[in-house]
Coordinates of C-alpha atoms and ligand atoms in Angstrom, one line a residue:
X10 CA 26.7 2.4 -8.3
X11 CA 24.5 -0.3 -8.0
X12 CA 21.1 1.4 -9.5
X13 CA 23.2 2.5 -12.1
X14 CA 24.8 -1.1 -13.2
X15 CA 21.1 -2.3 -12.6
X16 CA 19.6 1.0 -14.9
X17 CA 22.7 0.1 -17.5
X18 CA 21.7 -4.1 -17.4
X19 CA 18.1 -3.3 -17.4
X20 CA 18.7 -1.1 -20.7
X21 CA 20.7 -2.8 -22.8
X22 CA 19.5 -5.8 -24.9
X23 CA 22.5 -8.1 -25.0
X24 CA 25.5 -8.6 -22.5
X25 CA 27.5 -5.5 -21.2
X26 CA 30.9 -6.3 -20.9
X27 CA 33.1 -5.5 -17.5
X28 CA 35.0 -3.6 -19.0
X29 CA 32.5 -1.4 -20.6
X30 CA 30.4 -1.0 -17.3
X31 CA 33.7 0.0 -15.2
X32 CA 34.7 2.6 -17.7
X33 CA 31.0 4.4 -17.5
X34 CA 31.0 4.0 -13.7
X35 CA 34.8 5.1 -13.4
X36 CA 35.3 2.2 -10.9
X37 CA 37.7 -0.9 -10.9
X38 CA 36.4 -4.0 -13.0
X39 CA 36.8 -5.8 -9.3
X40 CA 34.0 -3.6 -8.3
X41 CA 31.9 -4.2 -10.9
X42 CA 32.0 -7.6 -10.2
X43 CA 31.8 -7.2 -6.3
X44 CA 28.6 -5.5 -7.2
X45 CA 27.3 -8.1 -8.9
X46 CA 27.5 -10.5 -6.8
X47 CA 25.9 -8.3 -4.5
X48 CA 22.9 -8.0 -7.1
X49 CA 22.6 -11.7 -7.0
X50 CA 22.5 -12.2 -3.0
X51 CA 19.5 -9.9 -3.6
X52 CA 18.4 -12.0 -6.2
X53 CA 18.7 -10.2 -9.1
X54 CA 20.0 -12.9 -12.6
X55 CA 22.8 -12.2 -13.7
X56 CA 24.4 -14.4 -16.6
X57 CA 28.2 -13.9 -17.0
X58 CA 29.6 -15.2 -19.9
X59 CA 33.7 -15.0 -20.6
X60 CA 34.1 -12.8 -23.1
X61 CA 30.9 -11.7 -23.7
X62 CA 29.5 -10.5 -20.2
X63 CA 26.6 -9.6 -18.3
X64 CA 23.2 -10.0 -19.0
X65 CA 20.4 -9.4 -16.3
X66 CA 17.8 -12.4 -17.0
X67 CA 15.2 -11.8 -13.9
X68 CA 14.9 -9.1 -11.3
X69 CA 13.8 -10.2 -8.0
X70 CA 10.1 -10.0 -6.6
X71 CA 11.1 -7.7 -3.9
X72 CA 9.6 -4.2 -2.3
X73 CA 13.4 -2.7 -2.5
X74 CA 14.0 0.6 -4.0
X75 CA 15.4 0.2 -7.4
X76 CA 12.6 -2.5 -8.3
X77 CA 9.5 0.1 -7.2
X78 CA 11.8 3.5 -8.4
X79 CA 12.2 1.5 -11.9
X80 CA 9.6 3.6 -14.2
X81 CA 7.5 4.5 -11.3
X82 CA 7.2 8.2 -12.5
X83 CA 6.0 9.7 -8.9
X84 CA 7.3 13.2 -8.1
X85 CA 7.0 12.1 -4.1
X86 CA 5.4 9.2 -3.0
X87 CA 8.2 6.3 -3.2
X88 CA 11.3 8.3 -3.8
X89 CA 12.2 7.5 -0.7
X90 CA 12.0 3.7 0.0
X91 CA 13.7 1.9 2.8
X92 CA 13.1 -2.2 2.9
X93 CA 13.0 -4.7 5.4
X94 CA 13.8 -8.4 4.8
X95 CA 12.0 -8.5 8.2
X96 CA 10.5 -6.4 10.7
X97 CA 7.8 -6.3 13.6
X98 CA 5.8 -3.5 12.2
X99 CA 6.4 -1.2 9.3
X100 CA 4.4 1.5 11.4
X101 CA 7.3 1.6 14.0
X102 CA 9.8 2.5 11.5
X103 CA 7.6 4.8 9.7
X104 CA 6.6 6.6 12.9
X105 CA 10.6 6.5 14.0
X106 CA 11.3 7.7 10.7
X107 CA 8.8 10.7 11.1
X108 CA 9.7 11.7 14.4
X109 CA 13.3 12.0 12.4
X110 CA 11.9 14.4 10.0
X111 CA 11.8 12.0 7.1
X112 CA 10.0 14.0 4.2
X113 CA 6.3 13.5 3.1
X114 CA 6.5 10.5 0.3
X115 CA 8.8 7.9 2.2
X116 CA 7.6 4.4 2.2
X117 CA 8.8 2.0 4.6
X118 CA 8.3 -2.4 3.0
X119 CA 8.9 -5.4 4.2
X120 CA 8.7 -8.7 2.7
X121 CA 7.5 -10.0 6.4
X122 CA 6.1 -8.8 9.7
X123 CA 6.4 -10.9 12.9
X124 CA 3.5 -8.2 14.7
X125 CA 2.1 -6.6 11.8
X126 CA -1.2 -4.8 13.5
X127 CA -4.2 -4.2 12.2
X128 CA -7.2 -1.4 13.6
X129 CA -9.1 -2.0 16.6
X130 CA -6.1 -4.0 18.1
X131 CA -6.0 -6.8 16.1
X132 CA -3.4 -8.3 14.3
X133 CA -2.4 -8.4 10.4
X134 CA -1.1 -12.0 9.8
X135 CA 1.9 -10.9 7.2
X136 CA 3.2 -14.1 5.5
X137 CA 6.2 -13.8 3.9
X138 CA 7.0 -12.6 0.3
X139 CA 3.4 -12.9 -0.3
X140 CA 1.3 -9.7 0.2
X141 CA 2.1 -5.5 -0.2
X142 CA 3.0 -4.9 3.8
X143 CA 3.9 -1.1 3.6
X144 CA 3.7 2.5 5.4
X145 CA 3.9 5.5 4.2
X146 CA 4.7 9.0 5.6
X147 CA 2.6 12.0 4.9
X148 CA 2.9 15.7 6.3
X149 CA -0.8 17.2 5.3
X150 CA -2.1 20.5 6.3
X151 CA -4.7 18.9 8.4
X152 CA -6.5 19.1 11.4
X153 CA -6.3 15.4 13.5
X154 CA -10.1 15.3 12.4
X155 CA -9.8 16.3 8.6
X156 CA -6.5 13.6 8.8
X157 CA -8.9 10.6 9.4
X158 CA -10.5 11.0 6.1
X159 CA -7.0 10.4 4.5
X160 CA -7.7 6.7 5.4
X161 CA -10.5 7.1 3.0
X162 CA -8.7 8.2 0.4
X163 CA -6.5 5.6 1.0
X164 CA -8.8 3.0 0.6
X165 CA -9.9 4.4 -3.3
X166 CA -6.5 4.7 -4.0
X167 CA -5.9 1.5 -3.5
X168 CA -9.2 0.2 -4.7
X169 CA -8.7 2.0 -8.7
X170 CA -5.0 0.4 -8.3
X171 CA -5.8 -2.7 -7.9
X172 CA -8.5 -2.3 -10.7
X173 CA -6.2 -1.1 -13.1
X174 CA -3.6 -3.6 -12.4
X175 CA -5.8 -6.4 -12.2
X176 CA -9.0 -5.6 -13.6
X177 CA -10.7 -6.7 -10.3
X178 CA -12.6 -4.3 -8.4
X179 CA -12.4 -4.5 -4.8
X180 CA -15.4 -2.8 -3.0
X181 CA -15.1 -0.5 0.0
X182 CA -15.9 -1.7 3.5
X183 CA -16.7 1.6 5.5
X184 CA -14.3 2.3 6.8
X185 CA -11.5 1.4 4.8
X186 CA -11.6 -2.3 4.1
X187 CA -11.2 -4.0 0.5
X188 CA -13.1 -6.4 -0.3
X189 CA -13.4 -8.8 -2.8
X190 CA -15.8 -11.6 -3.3
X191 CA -17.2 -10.4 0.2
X192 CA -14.0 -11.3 1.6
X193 CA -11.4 -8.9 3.2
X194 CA -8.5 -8.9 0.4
X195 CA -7.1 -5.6 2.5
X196 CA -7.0 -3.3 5.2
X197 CA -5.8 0.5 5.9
X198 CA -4.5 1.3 9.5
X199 CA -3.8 5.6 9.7
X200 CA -1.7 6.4 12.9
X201 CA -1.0 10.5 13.8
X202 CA 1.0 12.6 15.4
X203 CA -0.6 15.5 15.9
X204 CA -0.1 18.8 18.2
X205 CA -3.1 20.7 19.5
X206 CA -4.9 21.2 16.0
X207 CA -2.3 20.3 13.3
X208 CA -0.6 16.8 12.3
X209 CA 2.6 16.5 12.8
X210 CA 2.9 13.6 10.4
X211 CA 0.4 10.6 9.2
X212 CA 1.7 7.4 8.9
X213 CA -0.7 5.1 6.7
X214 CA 0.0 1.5 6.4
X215 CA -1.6 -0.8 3.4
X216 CA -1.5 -4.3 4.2
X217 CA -2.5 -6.0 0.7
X218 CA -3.6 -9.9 0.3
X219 CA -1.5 -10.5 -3.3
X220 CA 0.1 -14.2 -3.3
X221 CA -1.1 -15.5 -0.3
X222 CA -2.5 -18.9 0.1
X223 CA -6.0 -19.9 1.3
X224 CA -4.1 -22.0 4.1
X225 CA -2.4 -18.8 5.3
X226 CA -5.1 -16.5 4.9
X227 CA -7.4 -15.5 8.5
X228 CA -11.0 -17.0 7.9
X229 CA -12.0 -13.8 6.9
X230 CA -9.9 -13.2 4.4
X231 CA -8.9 -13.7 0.7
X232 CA -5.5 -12.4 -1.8
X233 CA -5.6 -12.0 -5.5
X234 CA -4.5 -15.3 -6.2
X235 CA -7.6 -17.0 -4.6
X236 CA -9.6 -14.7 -7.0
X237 CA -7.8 -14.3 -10.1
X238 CA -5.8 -17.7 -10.1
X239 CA -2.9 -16.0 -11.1
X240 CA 0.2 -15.0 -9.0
X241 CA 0.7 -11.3 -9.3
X242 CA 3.6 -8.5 -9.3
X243 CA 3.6 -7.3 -6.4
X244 CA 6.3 -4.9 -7.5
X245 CA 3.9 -3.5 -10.4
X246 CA 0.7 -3.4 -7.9
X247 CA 3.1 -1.7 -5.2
X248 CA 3.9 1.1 -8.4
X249 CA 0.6 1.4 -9.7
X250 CA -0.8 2.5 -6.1
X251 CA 2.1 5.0 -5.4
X252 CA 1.0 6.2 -8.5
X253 CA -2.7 6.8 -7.8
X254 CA -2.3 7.7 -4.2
X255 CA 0.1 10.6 -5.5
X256 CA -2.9 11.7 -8.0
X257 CA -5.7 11.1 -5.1
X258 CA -3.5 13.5 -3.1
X259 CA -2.8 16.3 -4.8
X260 CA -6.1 16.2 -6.1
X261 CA -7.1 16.3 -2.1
X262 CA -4.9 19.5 -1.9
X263 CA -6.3 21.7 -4.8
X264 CA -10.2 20.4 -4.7
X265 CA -9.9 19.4 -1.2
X266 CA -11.8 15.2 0.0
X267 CA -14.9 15.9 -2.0
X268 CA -13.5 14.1 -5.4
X269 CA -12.7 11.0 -2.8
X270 CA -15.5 10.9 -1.1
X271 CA -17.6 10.7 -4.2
X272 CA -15.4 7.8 -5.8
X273 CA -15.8 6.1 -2.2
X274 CA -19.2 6.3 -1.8
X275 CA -19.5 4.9 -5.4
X276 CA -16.8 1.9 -4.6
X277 CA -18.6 0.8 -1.5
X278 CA -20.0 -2.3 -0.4
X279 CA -21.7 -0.5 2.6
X280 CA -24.2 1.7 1.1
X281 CA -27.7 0.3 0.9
X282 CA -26.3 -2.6 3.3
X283 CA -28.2 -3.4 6.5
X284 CA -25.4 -3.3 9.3
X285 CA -24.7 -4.5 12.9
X286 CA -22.9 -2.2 15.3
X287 CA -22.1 -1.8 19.0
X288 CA -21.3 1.9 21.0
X289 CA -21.1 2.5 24.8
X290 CA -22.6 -1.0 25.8
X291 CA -25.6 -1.0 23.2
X292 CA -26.2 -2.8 19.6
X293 CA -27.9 -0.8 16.9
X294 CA -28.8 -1.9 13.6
X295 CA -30.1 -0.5 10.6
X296 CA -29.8 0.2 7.0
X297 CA -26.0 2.1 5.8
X298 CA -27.4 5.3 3.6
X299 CA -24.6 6.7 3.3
X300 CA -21.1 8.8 3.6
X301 CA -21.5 12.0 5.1
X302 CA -18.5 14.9 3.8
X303 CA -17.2 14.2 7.2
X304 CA -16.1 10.7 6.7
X305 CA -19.0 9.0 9.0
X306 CA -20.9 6.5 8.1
X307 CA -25.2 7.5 8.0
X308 CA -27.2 4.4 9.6
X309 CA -31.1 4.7 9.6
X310 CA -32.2 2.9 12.3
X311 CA -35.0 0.7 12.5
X312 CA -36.7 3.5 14.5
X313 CA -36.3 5.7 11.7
X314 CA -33.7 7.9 12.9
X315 CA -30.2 8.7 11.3
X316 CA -27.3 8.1 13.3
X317 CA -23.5 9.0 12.0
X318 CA -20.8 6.5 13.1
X319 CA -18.2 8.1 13.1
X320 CA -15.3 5.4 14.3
X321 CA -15.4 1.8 15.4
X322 CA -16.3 -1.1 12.5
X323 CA -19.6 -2.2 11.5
X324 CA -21.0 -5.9 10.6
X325 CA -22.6 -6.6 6.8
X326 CA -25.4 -8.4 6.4
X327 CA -27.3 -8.3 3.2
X328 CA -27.6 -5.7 0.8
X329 CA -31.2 -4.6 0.7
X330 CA -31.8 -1.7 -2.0
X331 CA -29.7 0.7 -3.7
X332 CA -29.9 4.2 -1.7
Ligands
LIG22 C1 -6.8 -3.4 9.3 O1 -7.6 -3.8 8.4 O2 -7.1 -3.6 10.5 C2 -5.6 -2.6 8.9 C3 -4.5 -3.5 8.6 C4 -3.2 -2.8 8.2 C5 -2.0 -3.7 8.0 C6 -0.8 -3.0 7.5 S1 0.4 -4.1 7.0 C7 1.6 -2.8 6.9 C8 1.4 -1.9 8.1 N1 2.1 -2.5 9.2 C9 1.3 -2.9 10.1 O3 1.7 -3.4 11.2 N2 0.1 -2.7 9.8 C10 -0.1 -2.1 8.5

């Protein structure tokens, strides 16, 4: 009942009387009211004028379901959305949620996380009402090492949504970080459950800088805001990438990652980049020349060999030539 009263508010250009809303919904007037008061504790504005009304006046800049469902136009990804006021981690859920059987598509959110986690062990500082903290479930037809390359695809999903909701193109850290003005605006952590050569499930979580203030931004770090000066909709940002993830994956199932991998390689801020890294104890450096089909990153070495890095994080210094 309630994403109906909010579909009838939402369409209709003056007030809606009780009356009229409890005779399409075949429910008392008392719960029609009940539920609007409901709306507002979830703060939805609703006017109520006697004898005129209801008349929604602002929806609420939430991750729930009937704000992302509203004209999101997805035949999967974000049917299913369940929200969190609060929550440690929207991985936990998602993987509980998994383990359940919850179908490919289903998007955990949260408006705060008190141990959001980021790759390598570290943590995702997750202030509240102020950045995109989801998960999302997927069920490919992957082997675990095809399934890392979905992070990838993540990445330029989120990269081309952000670009066409904001017009600011966030570059591509290898091997999934956004980054804008040189400065991480996001970060893509892929967790599997997989048997002996088939996932089970994926669960990849987008943590997002939108709203967030310098003050409560890591060092490292930087949100729309600081960029564009403007707050943004998270709701709409949240839509648009649902909306290009869903293309970027079935794209992935009939033409398989090369179309990714291509728009990766020509997002990235790695390529042509002299980088820093350290594996089994020892530091290499060299000059990033590229993504190989596999997902791994191709180093030329100082020495003159390529190496492929395959996992791990690399440092960026400057960028020295276009490769
Ligand atoms: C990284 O750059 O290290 C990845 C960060 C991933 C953060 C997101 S926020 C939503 C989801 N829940 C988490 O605890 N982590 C991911």
């Amino acid at each position: 009942m309630r994403a109906k009263i909010i579909q009838y508010l939402r369409k209709s250009e003056g007030f809606l009387s009780g009356e009229d809303l409890s005779r399409w919904l075949g429910v008392s007037r008392a719960a029609v009211w009940k539920c609007i008061e409901d709306l507002r504790l979830d703060g939805y504005k609703v006017d109520a004028v006697p004898h005129h009304g209801y008349k929604l006046s602002a929806v609420p800049d939430k991750l729930i379901p009937a704000e992302i469902q509203h004209n999101l136009g997805t035949r999967k990804f974000g049917c299913d959305v369940r929200h969190f006021n609060e929550i440690s981690s929207t991985m936990d859920e998602a993987f509980r949620l998994g383990m359940e059987g919850a179908p490919e598509g289903t998007v955990v959110t949260a408006e705060v996380q008190t141990k959001g986690r980021g790759r390598l062990g570290r943590a995702w500082v997750s202030p509240k009402g102020r950045g995109l903290y989801f998960s999302l479930i997927l069920r490919p037809a992957l082997s675990s090492s095809e399934a890392s390359r979905i992070t990838l695809l993540s990445a330029v999903a989120l990269s081309e949504a952000v670009e066409a909701f904001t017009g600011l193109k966030p570059l591509i850290k290898w091997p999934n970080d956004l980054l804008l003005n040189g400065k991480k605006l996001a970060g893509i952590l892929t967790e599997l459950r997989a048997e002996v050569d088939r996932v089970d499930f994926a669960v990849v979580g987008v943590g997002l800088n939108v709203n967030t203030t310098a003050k409560e931004l890591p060092p490292e770090g930087v949100s729309l805001k600081e960029v564009s000066g403007q707050v943004c909709d998270r709701v709409g940002l949240m839509r648009e990438f649902l909306r290009s993830f869903e293309k970027r994956y079935l794209t992935l199932k009939k033409n398989g990652f090369a179309p990714a991998l291509e728009e990766w390689r020509r997002r990235s801020a790695t390529i042509g980049c002299r980088v820093r890294f350290e594996e089994r104890g020892y530091k290499y450096e060299g000059l990033a020349t590229g993504l190989a089909d596999d997902g791994g990153l191709l180093v030329q070495l100082d020495s003159g060999m390529t190496i492929k890095r395959m996992a791990g994080d690399v440092i960026l210094a400057v960028k020295e030539s276009k490769v």
